[in-house]
Short mmCIF file of C-alpha atoms in Angstrom, two decimals:
data_model
loop_
_atom_site.label_atom_id
_atom_site.label_comp_id
_atom_site.label_asym_id
_atom_site.label_seq_id
_atom_site.Cartn_x
_atom_site.Cartn_y
_atom_site.Cartn_z
CA MET A 173 35.47 23.43 -9.65
CA ARG A 174 35.45 21.37 -12.34
CA ARG A 175 34.99 18.41 -10.41
CA LEU A 176 32.66 19.73 -8.52
CA ARG A 177 30.48 20.78 -11.90
CA TRP A 178 28.18 17.33 -11.83
CA PRO A 179 27.79 17.28 -8.30
CA GLY A 180 26.43 20.82 -8.18
CA LEU A 181 24.19 20.48 -10.45
CA ASN A 182 23.19 17.29 -9.17
CA SER A 183 22.56 18.60 -5.51
CA LEU A 184 20.81 22.37 -7.38
CA GLY A 185 18.62 20.15 -9.33
CA ALA A 186 17.63 18.00 -6.94
CA TRP A 187 16.81 21.46 -4.62
CA ILE A 188 15.11 22.97 -7.30
CA ALA A 189 12.28 19.47 -7.99
CA LEU A 190 12.03 19.17 -4.10
CA GLY A 191 10.89 22.95 -4.52
CA ILE A 192 8.41 22.41 -7.26
CA LEU A 193 7.05 19.34 -5.55
CA LEU A 194 6.80 19.13 -2.49
CA VAL A 195 8.34 22.99 -0.59
CA ALA A 196 5.88 25.60 -2.83
CA PRO A 197 2.40 23.34 -2.13
CA LEU A 198 2.86 23.41 1.64
CA VAL A 199 3.89 27.32 1.51
CA GLN A 200 0.52 28.18 -0.01
CA ILE A 201 -1.01 26.14 2.24
CA ALA A 202 0.53 27.77 5.35
CA TRP A 203 -0.37 31.52 3.24
CA MET A 204 -4.06 30.11 3.19
CA ALA A 205 -4.05 29.11 6.71
CA PHE A 206 -2.66 32.18 8.17
CA GLY A 207 -2.01 35.12 5.61
CA SER A 208 -5.79 35.84 5.04
CA ALA A 209 -6.64 39.28 4.75
CA ASP A 210 -10.44 38.69 5.54
CA GLY A 211 -9.98 37.14 9.12
CA THR A 212 -10.45 33.48 7.61
CA GLY A 213 -8.41 30.45 7.40
CA MET A 214 -6.60 29.63 10.64
CA HIS A 215 -8.60 32.01 13.53
CA GLN A 216 -11.83 30.45 11.74
CA ALA A 217 -11.44 27.24 12.23
CA LEU A 218 -9.59 26.90 15.96
CA HIS A 219 -13.33 28.81 16.53
CA THR A 220 -16.04 25.77 15.13
CA HIS A 221 -17.13 22.89 16.90
CA ASP A 222 -16.64 20.92 13.67
CA LEU A 223 -12.41 21.24 13.90
CA TRP A 224 -13.09 19.71 17.28
CA THR A 225 -14.38 16.97 17.10
CA ALA A 226 -12.86 16.14 14.01
CA LEU A 227 -9.28 16.13 16.05
CA GLY A 228 -11.06 14.73 18.89
CA GLY A 229 -11.97 11.58 16.34
CA THR A 230 -8.73 11.41 15.02
CA ILE A 231 -7.10 11.40 18.43
CA LYS A 232 -9.48 8.69 19.48
CA LEU A 233 -9.78 6.49 16.62
CA ALA A 234 -5.46 6.60 16.29
CA PHE A 235 -4.60 5.52 19.67
CA LEU A 236 -7.10 2.83 19.40
CA THR A 237 -5.87 1.81 15.79
CA MET A 238 -2.43 1.56 17.77
CA SER A 239 -3.62 -0.08 20.85
CA MET A 240 -4.88 -3.06 18.87
CA THR A 241 -1.92 -2.59 16.57
CA LEU A 242 0.89 -2.98 18.92
CA ALA A 243 -1.16 -5.78 20.87
CA LEU A 244 -1.30 -8.43 17.85
CA GLY A 245 2.21 -7.13 16.96
CA TRP A 246 3.27 -7.97 19.79
CA ALA A 247 1.91 -11.18 19.77
CA LEU A 248 2.96 -12.68 16.63
CA ALA A 249 6.31 -11.44 16.71
CA ALA A 250 6.74 -12.97 20.08
CA LEU A 251 4.93 -16.41 19.50
CA MET A 252 7.14 -16.44 16.07
CA VAL A 253 9.78 -15.83 17.61
CA GLU A 254 9.89 -18.02 20.46
CA SER A 255 7.84 -20.84 18.50
CA PRO A 256 8.69 -20.88 15.24
CA LEU A 257 6.46 -23.01 12.87
CA PRO A 258 7.19 -24.98 10.43
CA ALA A 259 7.77 -23.52 6.07
CA GLY A 260 8.21 -20.46 8.11
CA SER A 261 8.30 -18.41 5.04
CA LEU A 262 5.00 -19.04 4.24
CA TRP A 263 3.25 -18.50 7.27
CA GLU A 264 5.71 -15.25 7.28
CA ALA A 265 4.30 -13.70 4.16
CA LEU A 266 0.60 -14.47 5.12
CA LEU A 267 1.03 -12.86 7.73
CA LEU A 268 2.74 -9.74 5.73
CA ALA A 269 -0.52 -10.65 3.54
CA PRO A 270 -2.76 -7.91 4.80
CA PHE A 271 -0.60 -5.32 2.87
CA LEU A 272 -1.70 -6.05 0.32
CA LEU A 273 -5.55 -4.63 0.25
CA PRO A 274 -5.07 -0.63 0.26
CA PRO A 275 -7.25 -0.13 3.73
CA TYR A 276 -10.38 1.00 2.36
CA LEU A 277 -11.00 -1.78 0.37
CA THR A 278 -10.51 -4.10 4.03
CA GLY A 279 -13.09 -1.80 5.58
CA ILE A 280 -15.49 -2.48 2.16
CA ALA A 281 -14.58 -6.29 2.62
CA TRP A 282 -15.48 -6.16 6.32
CA SER A 283 -18.96 -4.06 5.89
CA LEU A 284 -19.69 -6.40 3.06
CA LEU A 285 -19.12 -9.73 5.48
CA LEU A 286 -20.97 -7.74 8.29
CA GLN A 287 -23.95 -5.14 6.87
CA PRO A 288 -26.99 -5.98 7.12
CA GLY A 289 -28.04 -9.17 4.37
CA GLY A 290 -24.55 -9.53 4.53
CA TYR A 291 -22.66 -12.78 4.09
CA PHE A 292 -22.56 -13.24 7.98
CA ALA A 293 -26.13 -12.29 8.39
CA GLN A 294 -26.98 -15.12 5.57
CA TRP A 295 -24.68 -17.98 7.32
CA PHE A 296 -25.08 -17.05 10.04
CA GLY A 297 -28.66 -15.21 11.15
CA GLN A 298 -29.59 -13.23 13.79
CA VAL A 299 -26.15 -13.89 15.42
CA ASN A 300 -24.39 -11.54 13.26
CA ALA A 301 -26.24 -8.69 14.48
CA PRO A 302 -24.14 -7.67 17.76
CA LEU A 303 -21.13 -7.52 15.38
CA GLY A 304 -22.11 -6.04 12.44
CA GLU A 305 -23.97 -2.55 14.78
CA ALA A 306 -19.87 -3.34 16.90
CA LEU A 307 -18.39 -3.04 13.23
CA TYR A 308 -20.34 1.21 13.13
CA THR A 309 -18.71 2.26 15.63
CA LEU A 310 -14.57 4.00 16.70
CA PRO A 311 -13.33 0.69 17.87
CA GLY A 312 -14.83 -1.32 14.84
CA MET A 313 -12.93 1.14 12.38
CA ALA A 314 -9.40 1.14 14.85
CA TRP A 315 -10.31 -2.66 14.03
CA VAL A 316 -10.83 -2.82 9.79
CA MET A 317 -7.31 -0.50 10.78
CA ALA A 318 -5.59 -2.63 13.30
CA LEU A 319 -6.00 -5.40 10.98
CA HIS A 320 -4.10 -3.36 7.88
CA LEU A 321 -1.24 -2.03 10.57
CA THR A 322 -0.40 -5.14 12.20
CA PRO A 323 2.47 -6.75 9.62
CA LEU A 324 4.27 -3.30 9.98
CA ALA A 325 4.33 -3.53 14.03
CA TYR A 326 4.67 -7.49 13.48
CA LEU A 327 8.11 -6.67 10.89
CA MET A 328 9.85 -3.96 13.96
CA LEU A 329 9.23 -6.00 16.81
CA ARG A 330 10.13 -9.08 15.05
CA ALA A 331 13.07 -7.22 14.46
CA ALA A 332 14.08 -7.00 17.31
CA LEU A 333 13.25 -9.85 19.01
CA LEU A 334 15.64 -11.48 16.91
CA GLN A 335 17.99 -8.98 18.21
CA ARG A 336 18.23 -9.33 21.37
CA ALA A 337 20.87 -11.27 22.97
CA GLU A 338 20.26 -14.42 24.95
CA THR A 339 23.18 -13.62 27.52
CA PRO A 340 21.78 -11.16 29.81
CA ARG A 341 18.61 -13.59 29.69
CA LEU A 342 20.28 -16.93 30.95
CA ALA A 343 22.30 -14.82 33.22
CA ALA A 344 19.42 -13.25 35.32
CA ARG A 345 17.32 -16.56 35.27
CA VAL A 346 20.66 -18.17 36.68
CA HIS A 347 20.74 -15.47 39.40
CA GLY A 348 17.25 -16.49 40.56
CA ALA A 349 15.40 -13.89 38.42
CA GLY A 350 11.44 -14.37 37.40
CA ARG A 351 10.59 -14.77 34.35
CA LEU A 352 7.79 -10.99 35.36
CA ARG A 353 11.22 -9.79 36.53
CA THR A 354 13.80 -10.81 33.91
CA TRP A 355 10.99 -10.36 30.97
CA LEU A 356 10.87 -5.79 32.82
CA LEU A 357 14.14 -5.45 34.11
CA ILE A 358 15.83 -7.05 30.71
CA GLU A 359 14.24 -8.10 27.92
CA LEU A 360 11.41 -4.56 27.45
CA PRO A 361 13.82 -1.95 27.59
CA GLY A 362 16.20 -4.21 25.05
CA ILE A 363 13.08 -3.65 22.24
CA ALA A 364 11.42 -0.26 24.10
CA PRO A 365 13.10 1.66 20.99
CA ALA A 366 11.30 -1.00 18.58
CA LEU A 367 7.98 -0.51 20.72
CA ALA A 368 7.81 2.78 20.62
CA GLY A 369 8.90 3.32 17.39
CA ALA A 370 6.08 1.31 15.86
CA ALA A 371 3.99 3.05 18.01
CA LEU A 372 4.67 6.24 16.47
CA LEU A 373 4.14 4.88 12.79
CA VAL A 374 1.36 3.25 13.65
CA PHE A 375 -0.26 6.48 15.56
CA LEU A 376 0.93 8.17 12.35
CA ALA A 377 -0.66 6.02 9.43
CA ALA A 378 -3.55 5.49 11.20
CA SER A 379 -4.69 9.59 12.12
CA GLU A 380 -3.55 10.41 8.22
CA GLU A 381 -5.97 7.73 7.08
CA TYR A 382 -8.55 8.64 5.12
CA GLY A 383 -10.49 5.28 3.55
CA VAL A 384 -11.79 3.37 6.63
CA PRO A 385 -13.46 7.27 7.77
CA ALA A 386 -14.65 6.66 3.96
CA VAL A 387 -15.93 3.61 4.08
CA ILE A 388 -17.83 3.05 7.78
CA GLY A 389 -17.06 6.44 9.15
CA SER A 390 -20.39 8.09 8.18
CA TYR A 391 -22.39 4.94 9.37
CA ALA A 392 -20.16 5.04 12.21
CA GLY A 393 -20.84 9.11 13.30
CA VAL A 394 -16.86 9.52 13.63
CA SER A 395 -15.64 12.20 11.61
CA VAL A 396 -11.91 12.83 11.56
CA LEU A 397 -9.74 15.94 10.44
CA ALA A 398 -8.65 13.75 6.76
CA THR A 399 -11.92 13.34 5.66
CA ALA A 400 -12.97 17.17 7.46
CA VAL A 401 -10.14 18.19 5.25
CA GLU A 402 -11.73 16.01 1.73
CA GLU A 403 -15.32 17.43 2.16
CA ALA A 404 -13.55 21.24 2.77
CA VAL A 405 -12.97 20.73 -0.74
CA SER A 406 -15.25 18.47 -2.72
CA VAL A 407 -18.41 19.78 -0.91
CA TRP A 408 -19.91 23.64 -2.04
CA PRO A 409 -20.08 25.45 -0.70
CA VAL A 410 -15.49 25.44 -1.60
CA ASP A 411 -13.84 26.74 1.75
CA LEU A 412 -9.74 26.32 0.44
CA PRO A 413 -8.90 28.47 4.24
CA LYS A 414 -10.39 25.72 6.11
CA ALA A 415 -9.11 23.12 4.31
CA ALA A 416 -5.98 24.68 4.58
CA SER A 417 -6.06 25.56 8.06
CA LEU A 418 -7.66 21.60 8.74
CA GLY A 419 -4.47 20.60 7.23
CA VAL A 420 -2.12 22.05 9.26
CA ILE A 421 -3.46 20.45 12.28
CA LEU A 422 -3.38 17.50 10.40
CA CYS A 423 0.07 17.96 9.17
CA LEU A 424 1.15 19.51 12.40
CA LEU A 425 -0.20 16.11 14.58
CA ALA A 426 1.68 13.56 12.16
CA LEU A 427 4.84 15.31 12.39
CA LEU A 428 4.72 14.96 16.51
CA ALA A 429 4.65 11.44 15.50
CA TRP A 430 7.32 11.25 12.74
CA LEU A 431 10.07 13.36 14.51
CA PRO A 432 9.90 11.04 16.73
CA TYR A 433 9.60 7.94 14.86
CA ARG A 434 12.64 9.15 12.37
CA ARG A 435 15.14 9.47 15.55
CA LEU A 436 14.51 5.68 16.69
CA SER A 437 14.55 4.87 13.72
CA ARG A 438 18.07 5.75 13.34
CA VAL A 439 19.39 3.42 16.88
CA PRO A 440 22.04 1.34 15.55
CA MET A 441 20.57 -2.28 17.37
CA ASP A 442 23.57 -4.82 17.76
CA THR A 443 23.11 -8.55 15.97
CA PRO A 444 24.64 -10.58 18.55
CA GLN A 445 24.22 -14.62 17.48
CA GLN A 446 20.66 -16.05 19.47
CA ARG A 447 20.58 -20.29 18.82
CA PRO A 448 18.64 -21.70 16.97
CA ARG A 449 14.77 -22.38 18.18
CA PRO A 450 13.79 -25.44 16.72
CA THR A 451 10.13 -25.76 14.99
CA ARG A 452 6.71 -26.15 16.53
CA TRP A 453 3.17 -25.53 16.07
CA THR A 454 2.49 -23.96 19.20
CA ALA A 455 1.84 -21.30 17.52
CA LEU A 456 -0.49 -22.09 15.06
CA LEU A 457 -3.83 -21.24 16.14
CA PRO A 458 -3.43 -17.77 17.31
CA VAL A 459 -1.20 -17.12 13.81
CA PHE A 460 -4.27 -19.09 12.18
CA ILE A 461 -6.62 -16.31 13.73
CA PHE A 462 -4.92 -13.52 12.32
CA ILE A 463 -4.82 -14.91 8.54
CA LEU A 464 -8.63 -15.59 8.90
CA LEU A 465 -9.45 -12.10 10.35
CA ALA A 466 -6.92 -10.05 8.13
CA ASP A 467 -6.82 -12.31 4.76
CA VAL A 468 -8.68 -15.09 4.00
CA LEU A 469 -12.23 -13.53 5.17
CA PRO A 470 -11.54 -9.87 3.30
CA ILE A 471 -9.54 -11.45 0.06
CA GLY A 472 -12.77 -13.97 0.28
CA ALA A 473 -15.80 -11.56 0.49
CA ILE A 474 -14.24 -9.37 -1.61
CA VAL A 475 -13.54 -12.12 -4.35
CA LEU A 476 -16.74 -13.77 -3.58
CA THR A 477 -18.88 -10.61 -4.53
CA SER A 478 -16.83 -10.49 -7.62
CA LEU A 479 -18.37 -13.43 -9.41
CA LEU A 480 -22.17 -13.36 -7.53
CA ARG A 481 -24.57 -11.42 -9.52
CA ALA A 482 -26.48 -10.54 -6.57
CA VAL A 483 -24.98 -11.21 -2.63
CA THR A 484 -28.39 -10.59 -0.88
CA ASN A 485 -29.46 -14.00 -3.48
CA GLY A 486 -26.44 -15.93 -1.43
CA VAL A 487 -23.87 -18.16 -2.62
CA GLU A 488 -25.70 -20.30 -5.15
CA ALA A 489 -24.11 -21.88 -8.94
CA THR A 490 -27.33 -20.05 -11.03
CA ASN A 491 -26.17 -16.99 -8.20
CA LEU A 492 -22.38 -16.91 -9.91
CA THR A 493 -21.12 -14.80 -12.93
CA LEU A 494 -18.46 -13.81 -14.36
CA GLY A 495 -20.45 -11.14 -15.85
CA HIS A 496 -18.93 -8.49 -13.28
CA TYR A 497 -15.15 -9.21 -14.65
CA ALA A 498 -16.38 -8.82 -18.56
CA ALA A 499 -18.36 -5.21 -17.73
CA VAL A 500 -14.87 -4.44 -16.20
CA LEU A 501 -12.87 -4.66 -19.33
CA ASP A 502 -15.26 -4.92 -22.20
CA PRO A 503 -13.99 -1.89 -24.50
CA GLY A 504 -15.74 1.41 -23.76
CA SER A 505 -16.76 1.10 -20.81
CA ILE A 506 -15.47 3.21 -17.58
CA GLY A 507 -13.80 0.54 -15.50
CA LEU A 508 -11.21 0.28 -19.18
CA GLN A 509 -11.00 3.17 -19.21
CA ALA A 510 -10.42 3.49 -15.62
CA LEU A 511 -8.24 0.78 -15.33
CA SER A 512 -6.06 1.62 -18.29
CA THR A 513 -5.98 5.79 -16.97
CA SER A 514 -4.42 4.16 -13.64
CA VAL A 515 -2.01 2.02 -15.87
CA TRP A 516 -0.41 4.78 -18.06
CA LEU A 517 -0.51 7.51 -14.71
CA SER A 518 1.38 4.98 -12.94
CA LEU A 519 3.93 4.02 -15.72
CA PHE A 520 5.14 7.68 -16.02
CA THR A 521 4.61 8.03 -11.98
CA ALA A 522 7.68 4.89 -11.70
CA PHE A 523 9.58 6.69 -14.52
CA ALA A 524 9.43 9.65 -12.54
CA ALA A 525 10.06 8.22 -9.17
CA LEU A 526 12.94 6.98 -10.72
CA LEU A 527 14.31 9.68 -12.22
CA LEU A 528 13.74 12.73 -9.03
CA GLY A 529 14.66 8.94 -6.95
CA LEU A 530 18.36 8.72 -8.66
CA LEU A 531 18.85 12.52 -8.90
CA VAL A 532 18.27 13.03 -5.26
CA ALA A 533 19.82 10.02 -3.92
CA ASN A 534 23.41 10.78 -5.94
CA ALA A 535 22.81 14.19 -4.30
CA LEU A 536 22.66 13.18 -1.28
CA ARG A 537 25.56 10.78 -1.35
CA HIS A 538 28.00 13.61 -2.83
CA ARG A 539 27.01 15.81 0.91
CA ARG A 540 27.65 13.30 2.52
CA GLY A 541 30.58 15.76 4.36
CA SER A 542 29.29 18.44 4.15
CA PRO A 543 26.17 18.65 6.60
CA PRO A 544 23.77 20.84 7.30
CA PRO A 545 22.54 20.71 3.46
CA SER A 546 22.99 17.42 3.61
CA ARG A 547 20.83 17.28 6.65
CA THR A 548 17.87 19.59 5.12
CA LEU A 549 18.14 18.05 1.59
CA ASP A 550 17.74 14.27 3.38
CA LEU A 551 14.51 15.50 5.80
CA LEU A 552 12.28 17.32 2.58
CA ALA A 553 12.76 13.99 1.09
CA SER A 554 11.77 12.54 3.54
CA LEU A 555 9.17 14.55 4.45
CA PRO A 556 6.68 12.84 2.09
CA THR A 557 6.33 9.95 4.97
CA ALA A 558 4.71 11.77 7.22
CA LEU A 559 2.11 14.40 4.95
CA PRO A 560 -0.69 13.34 4.94
CA GLY A 561 -2.40 12.36 1.60
CA VAL A 562 -5.24 15.46 2.46
CA VAL A 563 -2.18 17.80 2.97
CA VAL A 564 -0.78 16.55 0.07
CA ALA A 565 -3.78 17.11 -2.51
CA VAL A 566 -4.89 20.32 -0.87
CA GLY A 567 -1.95 22.06 -1.72
CA LEU A 568 -1.37 21.23 -4.73
CA ILE A 569 -4.81 22.34 -5.69
CA LEU A 570 -3.46 25.87 -4.07
CA PHE A 571 0.36 25.45 -5.72
CA TRP A 572 -1.56 24.48 -9.09
CA ASN A 573 -4.46 26.16 -9.64
CA ALA A 574 -3.28 29.31 -8.58
CA PRO A 575 -3.53 32.29 -10.70
CA TRP A 576 -0.48 32.98 -11.00
CA ASN A 577 0.83 29.36 -11.98
CA PRO A 578 1.71 29.48 -15.68
CA LEU A 579 1.18 25.40 -16.01
CA PRO A 580 -2.51 24.13 -16.46
CA LEU A 581 -1.90 20.57 -14.33
CA TYR A 582 -5.08 21.50 -12.37
CA GLY A 583 -7.59 20.35 -14.51
CA THR A 584 -5.62 17.52 -16.57
CA PRO A 585 -5.26 13.98 -15.31
CA LEU A 586 -1.10 14.82 -14.92
CA ILE A 587 -2.09 16.66 -11.52
CA LEU A 588 -2.87 12.53 -10.23
CA MET A 589 1.05 11.91 -12.20
CA VAL A 590 1.95 14.55 -9.66
CA SER A 591 -0.10 13.60 -6.93
CA TYR A 592 1.02 9.88 -7.50
CA LEU A 593 4.91 10.70 -7.10
CA THR A 594 4.83 13.30 -4.08
CA VAL A 595 3.24 10.81 -2.02
CA THR A 596 5.79 7.60 -3.87
CA PHE A 597 8.24 9.23 -3.48
CA PRO A 598 10.30 9.00 -0.80
CA TYR A 599 10.11 4.72 -1.51
CA ALA A 600 11.80 5.00 -4.76
CA LEU A 601 14.59 7.60 -2.83
CA ARG A 602 15.02 4.41 -0.35
CA TYR A 603 15.78 2.29 -3.16
CA ALA A 604 18.00 4.31 -5.31
CA GLN A 605 20.12 4.80 -1.99
CA ILE A 606 20.52 1.10 -1.81
CA GLY A 607 21.36 0.65 -5.18
CA LEU A 608 24.20 3.52 -5.51
CA ALA A 609 25.17 2.10 -2.24
CA ALA A 610 26.55 -0.78 -4.43
CA SER A 611 29.04 0.42 -6.25
CA ASN A 612 30.78 2.48 -3.67
CA GLY A 613 34.09 0.67 -4.15
CA LEU A 614 34.30 0.63 -7.73
CA ASP A 615 33.47 4.06 -8.33
CA ALA A 616 35.99 5.16 -5.76
CA ALA A 617 38.48 2.76 -7.49
CA ALA A 618 37.33 4.55 -10.47
CA ALA A 619 37.93 8.32 -9.19
CA VAL A 620 41.11 7.22 -8.28
CA HIS A 621 42.13 6.20 -11.55
CA GLY A 622 40.62 9.57 -13.70
CA ALA A 623 37.04 8.89 -14.20
CA ALA A 624 34.88 11.54 -14.69
CA ALA A 625 32.02 11.80 -11.96
CA ALA A 626 28.98 11.51 -15.51
CA ARG A 627 31.07 8.58 -16.57
CA ARG A 628 31.22 6.35 -13.30
CA PHE A 629 27.83 6.93 -12.68
CA LEU A 630 26.46 6.26 -15.92
CA ARG A 631 29.70 3.17 -16.01
CA ILE A 632 29.17 2.00 -12.73
CA THR A 633 26.54 3.33 -10.61
CA LEU A 634 23.81 3.39 -13.39
CA SER A 635 24.54 -0.35 -14.05
CA LEU A 636 25.00 -1.67 -10.60
CA ALA A 637 21.68 -0.10 -9.30
CA VAL A 638 19.26 -1.47 -11.91
CA PRO A 639 18.17 -4.56 -9.52
CA ALA A 640 17.33 -2.23 -6.94
CA LEU A 641 15.59 0.45 -9.72
CA ALA A 642 13.24 -2.13 -10.79
CA GLY A 643 12.39 -2.53 -7.62
CA ALA A 644 11.95 0.87 -7.05
CA ALA A 645 9.69 1.20 -9.86
CA SER A 646 7.37 -2.21 -9.14
CA VAL A 647 6.72 -1.04 -5.54
CA VAL A 648 5.68 2.51 -6.62
CA PHE A 649 4.05 1.28 -9.63
CA ALA A 650 1.86 -0.71 -7.68
CA LEU A 651 1.33 2.52 -4.35
CA SER A 652 0.07 4.77 -7.57
CA MET A 653 -2.25 2.48 -8.97
CA ARG A 654 -3.86 1.57 -4.96
CA GLU A 655 -3.77 5.22 -4.20
CA LEU A 656 -7.39 6.89 -3.22
CA VAL A 657 -7.37 10.31 -1.04
CA THR A 658 -5.11 12.53 -3.33
CA SER A 659 -7.73 10.60 -6.63
CA VAL A 660 -10.43 11.60 -4.94
CA MET A 661 -9.18 15.31 -3.98
CA LEU A 662 -7.86 15.81 -7.99
CA GLN A 663 -9.49 13.94 -10.09
CA PRO A 664 -10.50 15.70 -13.39
CA PRO A 665 -13.83 15.95 -14.67
CA GLY A 666 -14.87 13.01 -16.79
CA THR A 667 -11.68 10.77 -15.20
CA GLN A 668 -11.32 7.53 -12.79
CA VAL A 669 -8.81 5.87 -11.48
CA ILE A 670 -9.21 2.05 -10.29
CA SER A 671 -8.84 3.54 -6.70
CA THR A 672 -12.20 6.08 -7.70
CA TYR A 673 -13.95 4.05 -9.59
CA ILE A 674 -13.91 0.95 -6.91
CA MET A 675 -15.99 3.30 -4.50
CA ASN A 676 -17.97 4.85 -6.66
CA GLN A 677 -19.43 1.49 -7.03
CA PHE A 678 -19.59 0.66 -3.69
CA LEU A 679 -21.13 3.93 -2.85
CA GLN A 680 -23.55 3.74 -5.59
CA GLY A 681 -24.77 -0.05 -4.29
CA ASP A 682 -22.87 -1.45 -8.18
CA VAL A 683 -20.65 -3.35 -5.76
CA GLY A 684 -19.74 -6.12 -7.73
CA ASP A 685 -17.87 -4.62 -10.70
CA GLY A 686 -16.31 -3.11 -7.89
CA MET A 687 -15.08 -5.54 -6.60
CA ALA A 688 -13.90 -7.54 -9.71
CA MET A 689 -12.10 -3.86 -10.52
CA ALA A 690 -10.48 -4.93 -7.02
CA VAL A 691 -9.22 -8.44 -7.40
CA ILE A 692 -6.81 -7.39 -10.43
CA GLY A 693 -6.19 -4.43 -9.04
CA VAL A 694 -4.90 -6.30 -5.84
CA PHE A 695 -3.63 -9.21 -7.91
CA SER A 696 -1.78 -6.89 -10.12
CA SER A 697 0.02 -4.47 -6.75
CA ALA A 698 0.47 -8.97 -5.65
CA VAL A 699 2.58 -9.20 -8.18
CA LEU A 700 4.85 -6.32 -8.32
CA LEU A 701 5.39 -6.66 -4.18
CA ALA A 702 7.47 -9.85 -5.53
CA LEU A 703 9.43 -8.10 -8.22
CA ALA A 704 10.52 -5.80 -6.34
CA ARG A 705 11.16 -8.01 -2.93
CA SER A 706 12.84 -10.04 -4.92
CA SER A 707 14.76 -7.76 -6.60
CA LEU A 708 15.99 -6.17 -3.38
CA GLY A 709 16.85 -9.20 -2.29
CA ARG A 710 19.01 -10.39 -4.96
CA MET A 711 21.35 -6.18 -4.31
CA GLN A 712 21.41 -7.56 -0.62
CA ALA A 713 23.02 -10.88 -1.13
#
């Protein structure tokens, strides 16, 4: 019994933490949606036209985004595998750079480029008009989201293409099969799991996206479930049963994509040796066009706007200024308060995510031989990756604002930290699992020589996991700094963070200060994510 005391307490702590953080808010949503005694909730929501309009808009937007993303990601992956460019690591970094911009910032950037009086209108005149009109449509929204999500599909499909075996392809060609038949019978089945996984993951991300519909959707006349849930909570009269019901439907839609993806992601893949391909410049033009559209133009629009007194005055020396940065960083300004609030909230979230990630990862490690509890804990710990941010926010409102809840977190900045922890925890868990795996052999050796479980964890496991934990802290900090939807729905009166400050400045027409804040936020996120990648690289070396 004594040997099981530490693992048992560890597992109990993991269950309690996830129960409070995740299970209790989800139970509150389900109760609000299905347990209302006055006839409101799910029954009423199912009989409203708004639900079906928003559901249709969500599915159409997610499908269009998925189609565009897969086409772009597959084409780029095939080009980079079959015709690798010189200085491949540089081009790889540029292809992944769209991840640095949150989707809502990509939407704002393209609005600055294509809106009437925007940069394209100044540079190209009336030629820009059809492009501006196309942006504020359902396909235009899907295009903006696809630019952000293409790196995700690219990474998954590139890995699958690199893992193809050369022998079956060569054998098929030697025996007379043409290129199309070889591709259909040999190559396509080999990458089908990765292709399906990428499609499901992109559909999941697109179906729960809030930022781009909030920036562009109202002008395009497109309603989606994420914005409908936010409106039910934020617009008077507040309708929590409706928000919970819409959240349940959005959550079910997300789970329909996430559960098959989770199974596909566990399919083992071979790693056959491939002959190295010579570098060539064949792929330069399409890769450059994508980088121009996904990196250069959006980031350029954001930086340029942060340096101009007024966008409508054009790019002239007399219109340049650093005043927006001065306004954001001025002591006592709302911008500096938002920045400092985001920093300390993200720091505390990173620390809490590390503790929780270690707790759950260690519990999973000790319970590997005891399913189904281990599988249930693993599923529960991974669930936040499938939960839309609006659903998390509604659950936290219902749970932490319940009359019987004695902890007064709702209405304070700490509720933002709880929301950030909920949505970023799976990333910390993944890094913690990698870090703990580094000590498996040494931990077993120490156990054989009589070291207690707690001592082994502190002296061996934790010390070897430090690089991975540093990477986890960097990722959680960067993601917390950019979190939008839970910040919009949960921010207390008088409190702003980076994402809500940027959105407010954009919606109020003061885009210069907002874009200055965006530059500061994106630059800090880029540095931290680079540190996280470096830490993970050292762990895997």
